[in-house]
CSV table of N, CA, C and O in Angstrom, one decimal:
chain,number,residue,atom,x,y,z
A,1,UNK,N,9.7,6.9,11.5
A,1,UNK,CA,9.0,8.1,10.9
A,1,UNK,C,8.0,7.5,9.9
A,1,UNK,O,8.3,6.6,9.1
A,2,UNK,N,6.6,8.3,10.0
A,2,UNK,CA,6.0,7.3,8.9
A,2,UNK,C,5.8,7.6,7.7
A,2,UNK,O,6.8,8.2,7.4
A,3,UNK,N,5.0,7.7,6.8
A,3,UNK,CA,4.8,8.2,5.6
A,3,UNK,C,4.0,9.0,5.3
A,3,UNK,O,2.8,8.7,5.6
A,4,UNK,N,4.2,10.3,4.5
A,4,UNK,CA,3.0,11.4,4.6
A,4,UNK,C,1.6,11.0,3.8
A,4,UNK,O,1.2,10.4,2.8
A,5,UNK,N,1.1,11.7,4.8
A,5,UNK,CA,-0.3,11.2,3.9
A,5,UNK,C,-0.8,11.2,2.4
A,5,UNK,O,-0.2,12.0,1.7
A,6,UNK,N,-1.7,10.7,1.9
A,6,UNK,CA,-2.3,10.5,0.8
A,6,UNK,C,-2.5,11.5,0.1
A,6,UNK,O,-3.4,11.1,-0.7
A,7,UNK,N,-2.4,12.9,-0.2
A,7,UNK,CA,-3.3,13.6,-0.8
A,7,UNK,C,-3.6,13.8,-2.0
A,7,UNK,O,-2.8,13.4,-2.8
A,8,UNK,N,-5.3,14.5,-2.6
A,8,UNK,CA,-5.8,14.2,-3.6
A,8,UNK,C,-4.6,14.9,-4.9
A,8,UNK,O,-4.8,14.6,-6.1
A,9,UNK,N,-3.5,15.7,-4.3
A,9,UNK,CA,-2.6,16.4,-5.3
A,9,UNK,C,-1.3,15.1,-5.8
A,9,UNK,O,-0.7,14.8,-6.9
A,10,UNK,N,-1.2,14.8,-4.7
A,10,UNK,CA,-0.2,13.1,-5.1
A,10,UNK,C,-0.7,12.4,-5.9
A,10,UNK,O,0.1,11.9,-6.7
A,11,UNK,N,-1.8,12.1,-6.0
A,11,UNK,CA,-2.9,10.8,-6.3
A,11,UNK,C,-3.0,11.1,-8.1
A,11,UNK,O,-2.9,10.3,-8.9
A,12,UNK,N,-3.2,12.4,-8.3
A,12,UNK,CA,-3.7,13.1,-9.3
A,12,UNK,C,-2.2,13.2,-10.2
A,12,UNK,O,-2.1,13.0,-11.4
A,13,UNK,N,-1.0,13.5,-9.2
A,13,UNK,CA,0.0,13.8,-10.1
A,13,UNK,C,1.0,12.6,-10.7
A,13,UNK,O,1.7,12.6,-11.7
A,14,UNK,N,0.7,11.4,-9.5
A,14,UNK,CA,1.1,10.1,-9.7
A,14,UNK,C,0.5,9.4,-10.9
A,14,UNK,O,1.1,8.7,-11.6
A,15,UNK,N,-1.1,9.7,-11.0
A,15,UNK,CA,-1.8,8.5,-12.5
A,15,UNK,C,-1.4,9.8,-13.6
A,15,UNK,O,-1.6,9.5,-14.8
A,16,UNK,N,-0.9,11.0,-13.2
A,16,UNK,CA,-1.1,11.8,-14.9
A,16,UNK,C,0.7,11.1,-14.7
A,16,UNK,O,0.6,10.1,-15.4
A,17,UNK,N,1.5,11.1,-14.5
A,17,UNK,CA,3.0,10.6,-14.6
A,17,UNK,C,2.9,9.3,-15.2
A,17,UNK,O,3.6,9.1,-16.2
A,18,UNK,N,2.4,8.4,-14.7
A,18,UNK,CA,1.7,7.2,-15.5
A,18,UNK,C,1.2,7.3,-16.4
A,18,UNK,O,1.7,6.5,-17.1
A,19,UNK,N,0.5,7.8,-16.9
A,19,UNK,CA,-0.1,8.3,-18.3
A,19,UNK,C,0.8,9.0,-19.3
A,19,UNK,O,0.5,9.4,-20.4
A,20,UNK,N,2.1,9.2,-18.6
A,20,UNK,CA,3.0,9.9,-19.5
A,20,UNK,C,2.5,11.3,-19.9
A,20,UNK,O,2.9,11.8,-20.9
A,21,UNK,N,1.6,12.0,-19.1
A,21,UNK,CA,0.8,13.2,-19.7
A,21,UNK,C,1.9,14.5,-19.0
A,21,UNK,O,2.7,14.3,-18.1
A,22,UNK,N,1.7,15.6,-19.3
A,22,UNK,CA,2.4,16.9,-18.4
A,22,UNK,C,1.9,17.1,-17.9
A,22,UNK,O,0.9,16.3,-17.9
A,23,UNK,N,1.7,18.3,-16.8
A,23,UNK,CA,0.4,19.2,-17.1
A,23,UNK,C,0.1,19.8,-17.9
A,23,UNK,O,-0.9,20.3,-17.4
A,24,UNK,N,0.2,20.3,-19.0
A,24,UNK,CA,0.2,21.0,-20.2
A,24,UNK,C,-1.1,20.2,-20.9
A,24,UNK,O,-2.2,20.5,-21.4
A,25,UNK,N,-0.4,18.9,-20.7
A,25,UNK,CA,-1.6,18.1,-21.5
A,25,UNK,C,-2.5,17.1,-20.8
A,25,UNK,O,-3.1,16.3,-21.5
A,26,UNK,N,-2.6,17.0,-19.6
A,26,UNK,CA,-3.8,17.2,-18.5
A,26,UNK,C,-4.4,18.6,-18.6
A,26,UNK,O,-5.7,18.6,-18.7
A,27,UNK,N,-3.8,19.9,-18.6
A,27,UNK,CA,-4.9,20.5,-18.3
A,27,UNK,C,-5.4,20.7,-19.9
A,27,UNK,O,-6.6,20.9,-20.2
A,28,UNK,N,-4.6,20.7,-20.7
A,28,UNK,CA,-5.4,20.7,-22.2
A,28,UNK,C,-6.8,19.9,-22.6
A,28,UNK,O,-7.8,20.1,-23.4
A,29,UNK,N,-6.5,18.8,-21.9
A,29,UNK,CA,-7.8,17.8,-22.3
A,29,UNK,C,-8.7,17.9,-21.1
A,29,UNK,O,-9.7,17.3,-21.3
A,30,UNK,N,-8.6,18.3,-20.2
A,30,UNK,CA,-9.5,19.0,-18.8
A,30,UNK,C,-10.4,20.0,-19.3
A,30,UNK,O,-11.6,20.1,-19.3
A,31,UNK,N,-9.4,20.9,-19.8
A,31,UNK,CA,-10.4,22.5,-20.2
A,31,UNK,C,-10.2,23.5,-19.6
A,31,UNK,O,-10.7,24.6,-19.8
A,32,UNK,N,-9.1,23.1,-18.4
A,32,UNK,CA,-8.5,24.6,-17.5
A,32,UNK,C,-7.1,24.2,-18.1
A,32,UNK,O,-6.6,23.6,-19.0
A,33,UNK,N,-6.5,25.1,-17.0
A,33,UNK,CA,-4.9,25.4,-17.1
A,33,UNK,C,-3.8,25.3,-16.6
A,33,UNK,O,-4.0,25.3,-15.4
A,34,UNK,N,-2.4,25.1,-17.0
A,34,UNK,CA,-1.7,24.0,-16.2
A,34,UNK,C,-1.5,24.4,-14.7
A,34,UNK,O,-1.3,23.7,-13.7
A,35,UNK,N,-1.5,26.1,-14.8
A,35,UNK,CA,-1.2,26.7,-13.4
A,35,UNK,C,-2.7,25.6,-12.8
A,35,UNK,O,-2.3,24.9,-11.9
A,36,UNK,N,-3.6,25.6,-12.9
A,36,UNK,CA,-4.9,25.2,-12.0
A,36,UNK,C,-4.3,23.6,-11.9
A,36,UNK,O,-4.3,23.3,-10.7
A,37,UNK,N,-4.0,22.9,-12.4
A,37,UNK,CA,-3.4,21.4,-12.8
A,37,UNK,C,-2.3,21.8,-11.6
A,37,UNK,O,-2.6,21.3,-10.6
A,38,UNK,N,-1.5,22.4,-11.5
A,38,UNK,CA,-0.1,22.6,-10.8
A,38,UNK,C,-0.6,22.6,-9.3
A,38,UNK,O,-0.2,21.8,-8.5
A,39,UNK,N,-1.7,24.1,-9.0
A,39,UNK,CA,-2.3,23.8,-7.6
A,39,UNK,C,-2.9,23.0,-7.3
A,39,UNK,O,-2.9,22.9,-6.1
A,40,UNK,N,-3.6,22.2,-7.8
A,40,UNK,CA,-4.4,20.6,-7.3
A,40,UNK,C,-3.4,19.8,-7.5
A,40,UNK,O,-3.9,18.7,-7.1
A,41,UNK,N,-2.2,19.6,-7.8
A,41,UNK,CA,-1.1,18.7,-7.3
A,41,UNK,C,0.1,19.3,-6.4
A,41,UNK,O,1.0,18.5,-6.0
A,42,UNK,N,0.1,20.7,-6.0
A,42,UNK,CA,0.9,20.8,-5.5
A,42,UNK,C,0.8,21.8,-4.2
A,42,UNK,O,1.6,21.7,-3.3
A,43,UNK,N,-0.5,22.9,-4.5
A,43,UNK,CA,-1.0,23.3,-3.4
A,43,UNK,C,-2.1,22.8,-2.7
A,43,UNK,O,-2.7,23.4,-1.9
A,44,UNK,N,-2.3,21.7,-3.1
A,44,UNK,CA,-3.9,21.3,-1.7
A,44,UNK,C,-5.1,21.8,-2.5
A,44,UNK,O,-6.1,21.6,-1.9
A,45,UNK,N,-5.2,22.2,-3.6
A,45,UNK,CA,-6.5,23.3,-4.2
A,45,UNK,C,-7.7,21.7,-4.5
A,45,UNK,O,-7.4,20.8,-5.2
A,46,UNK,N,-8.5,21.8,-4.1
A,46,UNK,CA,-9.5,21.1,-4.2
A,46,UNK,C,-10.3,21.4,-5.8
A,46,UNK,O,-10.5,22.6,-6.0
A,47,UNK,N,-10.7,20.7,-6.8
A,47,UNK,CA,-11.3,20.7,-8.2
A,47,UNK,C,-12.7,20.7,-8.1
A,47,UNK,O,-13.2,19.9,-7.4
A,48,UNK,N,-13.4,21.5,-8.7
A,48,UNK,CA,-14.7,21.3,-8.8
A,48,UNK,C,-15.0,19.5,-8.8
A,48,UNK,O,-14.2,18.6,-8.8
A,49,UNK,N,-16.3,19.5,-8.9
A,49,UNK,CA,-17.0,17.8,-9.4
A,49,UNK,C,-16.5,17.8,-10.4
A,49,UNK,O,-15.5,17.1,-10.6
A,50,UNK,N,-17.3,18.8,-11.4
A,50,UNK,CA,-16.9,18.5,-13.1
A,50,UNK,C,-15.4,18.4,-13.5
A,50,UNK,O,-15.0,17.7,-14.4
A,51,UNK,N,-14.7,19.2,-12.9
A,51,UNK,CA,-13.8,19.0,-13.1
A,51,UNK,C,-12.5,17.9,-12.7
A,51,UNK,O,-11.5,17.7,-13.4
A,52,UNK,N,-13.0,17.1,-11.1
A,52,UNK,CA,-12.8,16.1,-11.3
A,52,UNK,C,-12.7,15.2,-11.7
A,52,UNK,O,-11.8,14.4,-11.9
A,53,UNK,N,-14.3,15.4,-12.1
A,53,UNK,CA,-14.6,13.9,-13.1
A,53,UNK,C,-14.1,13.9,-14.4
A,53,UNK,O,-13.8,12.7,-14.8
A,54,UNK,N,-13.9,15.0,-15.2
A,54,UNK,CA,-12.9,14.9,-16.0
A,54,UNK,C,-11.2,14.5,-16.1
A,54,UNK,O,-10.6,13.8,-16.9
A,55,UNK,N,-10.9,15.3,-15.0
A,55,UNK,CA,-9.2,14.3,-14.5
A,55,UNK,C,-9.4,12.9,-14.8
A,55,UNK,O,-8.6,12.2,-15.5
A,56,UNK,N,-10.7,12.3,-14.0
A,56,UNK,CA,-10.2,10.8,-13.5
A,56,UNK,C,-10.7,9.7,-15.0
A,56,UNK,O,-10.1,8.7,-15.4
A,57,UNK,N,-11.8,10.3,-15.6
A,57,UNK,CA,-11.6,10.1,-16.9
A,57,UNK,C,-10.6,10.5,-18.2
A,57,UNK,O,-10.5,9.8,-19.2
A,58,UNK,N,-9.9,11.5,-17.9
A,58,UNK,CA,-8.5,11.7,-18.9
A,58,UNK,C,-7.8,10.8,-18.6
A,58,UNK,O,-7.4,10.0,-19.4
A,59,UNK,N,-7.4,10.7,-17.1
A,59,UNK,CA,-6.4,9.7,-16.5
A,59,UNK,C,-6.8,8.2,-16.3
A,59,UNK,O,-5.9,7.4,-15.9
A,60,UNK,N,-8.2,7.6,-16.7
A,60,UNK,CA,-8.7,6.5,-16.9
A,60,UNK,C,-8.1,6.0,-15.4
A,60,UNK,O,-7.1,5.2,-15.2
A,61,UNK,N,-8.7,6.5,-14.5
A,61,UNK,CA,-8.6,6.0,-12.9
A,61,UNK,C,-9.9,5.5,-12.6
A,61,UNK,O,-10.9,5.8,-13.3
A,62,UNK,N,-9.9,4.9,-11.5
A,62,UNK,CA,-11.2,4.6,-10.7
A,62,UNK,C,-11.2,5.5,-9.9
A,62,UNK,O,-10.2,5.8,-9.3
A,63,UNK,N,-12.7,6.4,-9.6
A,63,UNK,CA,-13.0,7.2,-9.1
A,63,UNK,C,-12.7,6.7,-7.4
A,63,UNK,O,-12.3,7.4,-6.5
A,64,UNK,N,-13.0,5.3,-7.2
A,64,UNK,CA,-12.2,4.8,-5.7
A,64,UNK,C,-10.7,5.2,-5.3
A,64,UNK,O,-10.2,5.5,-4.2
A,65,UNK,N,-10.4,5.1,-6.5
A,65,UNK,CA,-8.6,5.7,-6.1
A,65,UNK,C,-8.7,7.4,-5.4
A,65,UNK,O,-8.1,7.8,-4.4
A,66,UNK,N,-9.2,7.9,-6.1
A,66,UNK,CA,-9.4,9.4,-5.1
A,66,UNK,C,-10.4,9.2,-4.1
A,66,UNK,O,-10.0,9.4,-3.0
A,67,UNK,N,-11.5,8.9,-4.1
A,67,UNK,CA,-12.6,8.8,-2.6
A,67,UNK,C,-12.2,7.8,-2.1
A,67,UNK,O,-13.4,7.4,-1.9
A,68,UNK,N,-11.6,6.8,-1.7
A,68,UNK,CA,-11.1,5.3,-1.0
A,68,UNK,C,-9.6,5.5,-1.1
A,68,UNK,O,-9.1,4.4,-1.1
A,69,UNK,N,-8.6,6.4,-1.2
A,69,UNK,CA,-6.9,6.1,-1.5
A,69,UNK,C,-6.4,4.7,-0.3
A,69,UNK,O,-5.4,4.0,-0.4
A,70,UNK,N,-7.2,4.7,0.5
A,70,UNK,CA,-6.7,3.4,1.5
A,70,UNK,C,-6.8,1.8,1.0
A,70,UNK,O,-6.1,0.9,1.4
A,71,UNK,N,-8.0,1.9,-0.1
A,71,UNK,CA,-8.3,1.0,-0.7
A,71,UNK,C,-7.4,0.7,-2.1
A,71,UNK,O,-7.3,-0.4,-2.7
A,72,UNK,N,-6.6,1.9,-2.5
A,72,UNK,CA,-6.2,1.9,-3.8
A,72,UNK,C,-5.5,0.5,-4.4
A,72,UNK,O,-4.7,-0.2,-3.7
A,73,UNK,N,-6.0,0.3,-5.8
A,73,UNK,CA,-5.3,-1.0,-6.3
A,73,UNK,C,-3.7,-1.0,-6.5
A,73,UNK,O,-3.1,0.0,-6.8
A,74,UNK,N,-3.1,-2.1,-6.3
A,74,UNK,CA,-1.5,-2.5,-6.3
A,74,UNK,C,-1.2,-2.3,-7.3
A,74,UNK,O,0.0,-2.0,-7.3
A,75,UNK,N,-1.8,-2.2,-8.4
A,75,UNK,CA,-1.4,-2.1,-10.2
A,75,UNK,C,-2.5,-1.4,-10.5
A,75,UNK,O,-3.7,-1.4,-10.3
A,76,UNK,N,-1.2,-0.7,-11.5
A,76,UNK,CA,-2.0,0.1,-13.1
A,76,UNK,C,-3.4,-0.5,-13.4
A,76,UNK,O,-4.6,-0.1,-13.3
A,77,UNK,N,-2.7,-1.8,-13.7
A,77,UNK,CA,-3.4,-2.8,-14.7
A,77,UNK,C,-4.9,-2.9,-14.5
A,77,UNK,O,-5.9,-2.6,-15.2
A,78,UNK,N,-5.0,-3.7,-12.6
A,78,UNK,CA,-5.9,-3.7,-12.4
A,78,UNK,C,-7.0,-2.4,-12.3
A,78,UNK,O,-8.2,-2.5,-12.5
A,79,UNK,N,-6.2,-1.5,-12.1
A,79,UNK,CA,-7.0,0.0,-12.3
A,79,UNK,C,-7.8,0.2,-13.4
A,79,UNK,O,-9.0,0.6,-13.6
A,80,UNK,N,-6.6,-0.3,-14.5
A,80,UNK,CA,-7.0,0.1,-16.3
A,80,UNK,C,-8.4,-1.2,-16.2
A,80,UNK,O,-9.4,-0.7,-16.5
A,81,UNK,N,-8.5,-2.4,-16.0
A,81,UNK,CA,-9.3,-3.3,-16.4
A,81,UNK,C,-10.6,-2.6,-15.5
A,81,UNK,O,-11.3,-1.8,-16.1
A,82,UNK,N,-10.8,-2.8,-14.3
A,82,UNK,CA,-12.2,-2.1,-13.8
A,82,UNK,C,-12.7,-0.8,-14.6
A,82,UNK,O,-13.9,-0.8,-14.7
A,83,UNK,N,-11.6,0.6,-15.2
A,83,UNK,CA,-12.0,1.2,-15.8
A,83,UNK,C,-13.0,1.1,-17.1
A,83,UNK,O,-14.1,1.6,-17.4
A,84,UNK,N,-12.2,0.1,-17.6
A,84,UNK,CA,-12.9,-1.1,-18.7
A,84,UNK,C,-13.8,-1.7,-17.9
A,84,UNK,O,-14.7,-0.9,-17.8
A,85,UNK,N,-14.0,-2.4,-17.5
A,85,UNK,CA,-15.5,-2.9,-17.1
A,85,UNK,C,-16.7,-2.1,-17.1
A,85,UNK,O,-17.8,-2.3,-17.6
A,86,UNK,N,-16.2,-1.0,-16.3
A,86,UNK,CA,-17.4,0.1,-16.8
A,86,UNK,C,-17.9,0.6,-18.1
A,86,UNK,O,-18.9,1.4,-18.2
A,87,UNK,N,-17.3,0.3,-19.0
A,87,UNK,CA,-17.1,1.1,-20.5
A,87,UNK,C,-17.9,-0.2,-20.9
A,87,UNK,O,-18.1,-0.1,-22.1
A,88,UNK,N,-18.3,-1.0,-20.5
A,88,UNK,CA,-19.2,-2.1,-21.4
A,88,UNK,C,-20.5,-2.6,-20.9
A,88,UNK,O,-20.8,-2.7,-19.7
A,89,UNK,N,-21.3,-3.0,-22.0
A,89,UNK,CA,-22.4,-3.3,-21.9
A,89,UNK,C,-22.6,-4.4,-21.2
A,89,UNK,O,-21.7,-5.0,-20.7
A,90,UNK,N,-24.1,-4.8,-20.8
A,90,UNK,CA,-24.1,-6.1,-20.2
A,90,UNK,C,-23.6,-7.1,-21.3
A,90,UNK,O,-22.6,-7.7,-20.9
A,91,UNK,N,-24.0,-7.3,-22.2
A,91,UNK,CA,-23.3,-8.5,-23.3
A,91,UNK,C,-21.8,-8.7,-23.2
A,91,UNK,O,-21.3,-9.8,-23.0
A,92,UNK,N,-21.0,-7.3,-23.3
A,92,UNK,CA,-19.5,-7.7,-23.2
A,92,UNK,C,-19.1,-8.1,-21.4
A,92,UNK,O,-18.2,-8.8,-21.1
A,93,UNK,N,-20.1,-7.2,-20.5
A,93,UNK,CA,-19.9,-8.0,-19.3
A,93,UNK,C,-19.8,-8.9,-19.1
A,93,UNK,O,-18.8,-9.2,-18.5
A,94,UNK,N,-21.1,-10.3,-19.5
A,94,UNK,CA,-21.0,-11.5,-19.4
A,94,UNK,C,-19.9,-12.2,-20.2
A,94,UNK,O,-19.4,-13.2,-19.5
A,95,UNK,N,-19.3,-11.9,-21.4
A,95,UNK,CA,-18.1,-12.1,-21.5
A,95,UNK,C,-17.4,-12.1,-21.0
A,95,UNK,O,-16.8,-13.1,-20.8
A,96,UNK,N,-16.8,-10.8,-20.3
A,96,UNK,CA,-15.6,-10.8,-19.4
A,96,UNK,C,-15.8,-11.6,-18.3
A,96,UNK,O,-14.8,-11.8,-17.6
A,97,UNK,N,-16.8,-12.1,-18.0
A,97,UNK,CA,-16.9,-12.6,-16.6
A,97,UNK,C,-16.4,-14.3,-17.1
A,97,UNK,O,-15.6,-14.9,-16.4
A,98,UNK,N,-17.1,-14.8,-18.3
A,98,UNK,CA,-16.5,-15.9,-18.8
A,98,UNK,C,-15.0,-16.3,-19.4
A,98,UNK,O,-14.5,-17.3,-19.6
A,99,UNK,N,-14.7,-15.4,-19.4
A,99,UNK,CA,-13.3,-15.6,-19.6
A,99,UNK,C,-12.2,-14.9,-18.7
A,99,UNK,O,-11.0,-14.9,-18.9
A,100,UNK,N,-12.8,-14.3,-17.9
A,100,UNK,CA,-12.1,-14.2,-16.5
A,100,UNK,C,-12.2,-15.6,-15.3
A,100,UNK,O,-11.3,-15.9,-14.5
A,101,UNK,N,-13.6,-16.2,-15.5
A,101,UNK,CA,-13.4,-17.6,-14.8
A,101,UNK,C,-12.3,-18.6,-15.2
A,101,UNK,O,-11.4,-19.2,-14.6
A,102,UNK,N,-12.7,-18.5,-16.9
A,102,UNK,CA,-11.8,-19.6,-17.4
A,102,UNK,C,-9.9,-19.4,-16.8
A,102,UNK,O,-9.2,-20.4,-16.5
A,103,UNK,N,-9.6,-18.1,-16.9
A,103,UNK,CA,-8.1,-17.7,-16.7
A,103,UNK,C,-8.1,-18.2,-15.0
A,103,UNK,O,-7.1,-18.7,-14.7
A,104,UNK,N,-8.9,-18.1,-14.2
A,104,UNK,CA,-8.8,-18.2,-12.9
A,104,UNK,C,-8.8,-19.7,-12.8
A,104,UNK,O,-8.0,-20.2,-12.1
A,105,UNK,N,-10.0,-20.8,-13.5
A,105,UNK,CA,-9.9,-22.3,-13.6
A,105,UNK,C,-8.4,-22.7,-14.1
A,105,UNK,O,-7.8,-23.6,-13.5
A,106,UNK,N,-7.8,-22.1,-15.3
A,106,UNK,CA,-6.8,-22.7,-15.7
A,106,UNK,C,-5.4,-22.6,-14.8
A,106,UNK,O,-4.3,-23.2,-15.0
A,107,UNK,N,-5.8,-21.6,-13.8
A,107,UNK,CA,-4.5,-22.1,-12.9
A,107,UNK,C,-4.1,-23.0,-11.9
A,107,UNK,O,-3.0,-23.0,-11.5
């Protein structure tokens, strides 16, 4: 038997449980309400844009994790760092890239 599929209501209720958040306080920092948080994890209800993009920014996900779930990362971690990458300038980029070689050379 195999395993049920992916949906955007699993995806959504798995990174807010990781985040230690409720719905209460997902939909608090969203701007709707927990009943609407409850149907996009538990009825199938599809979120506006804007209000997607707010989830996946409260939840500090990669927007890949909802439009790619086939692709999704093995770890938090890795999730939480790409989200960070985006949050920086080119200056702190080229940093990270220097000191992401060096951690990869010193193994």
């Amino acid at each position: 038997m195999g395993e049920s599929p992916i949906t955007l209501g699993k995806l959504i209720k798995s990174a807010r449980l990781e985040a230690g958040l409720t719905q209460d306080n997902l939909a608090t920092r969203v701007g709707v309400t927990s009943r609407y948080i409850m149907a996009i994890e538990n009825e199938n209800k599809y979120p506006s844009i804007q209000v997607l993009s707010k989830i996946i920014c409260t939840l500090k996900i990669s927007a890949d994790t909802i439009f790619y779930p086939e692709m999704q990362h093995k770890t938090r971690e890795k999730e939480q760092l790409i989200h960070l990458i985006h949050m920086c300038d080119e200056r702190e980029i080229k940093v990270a890239i220097v000191i992401i070689k060096a951690l990869l050379d010193a193994k």
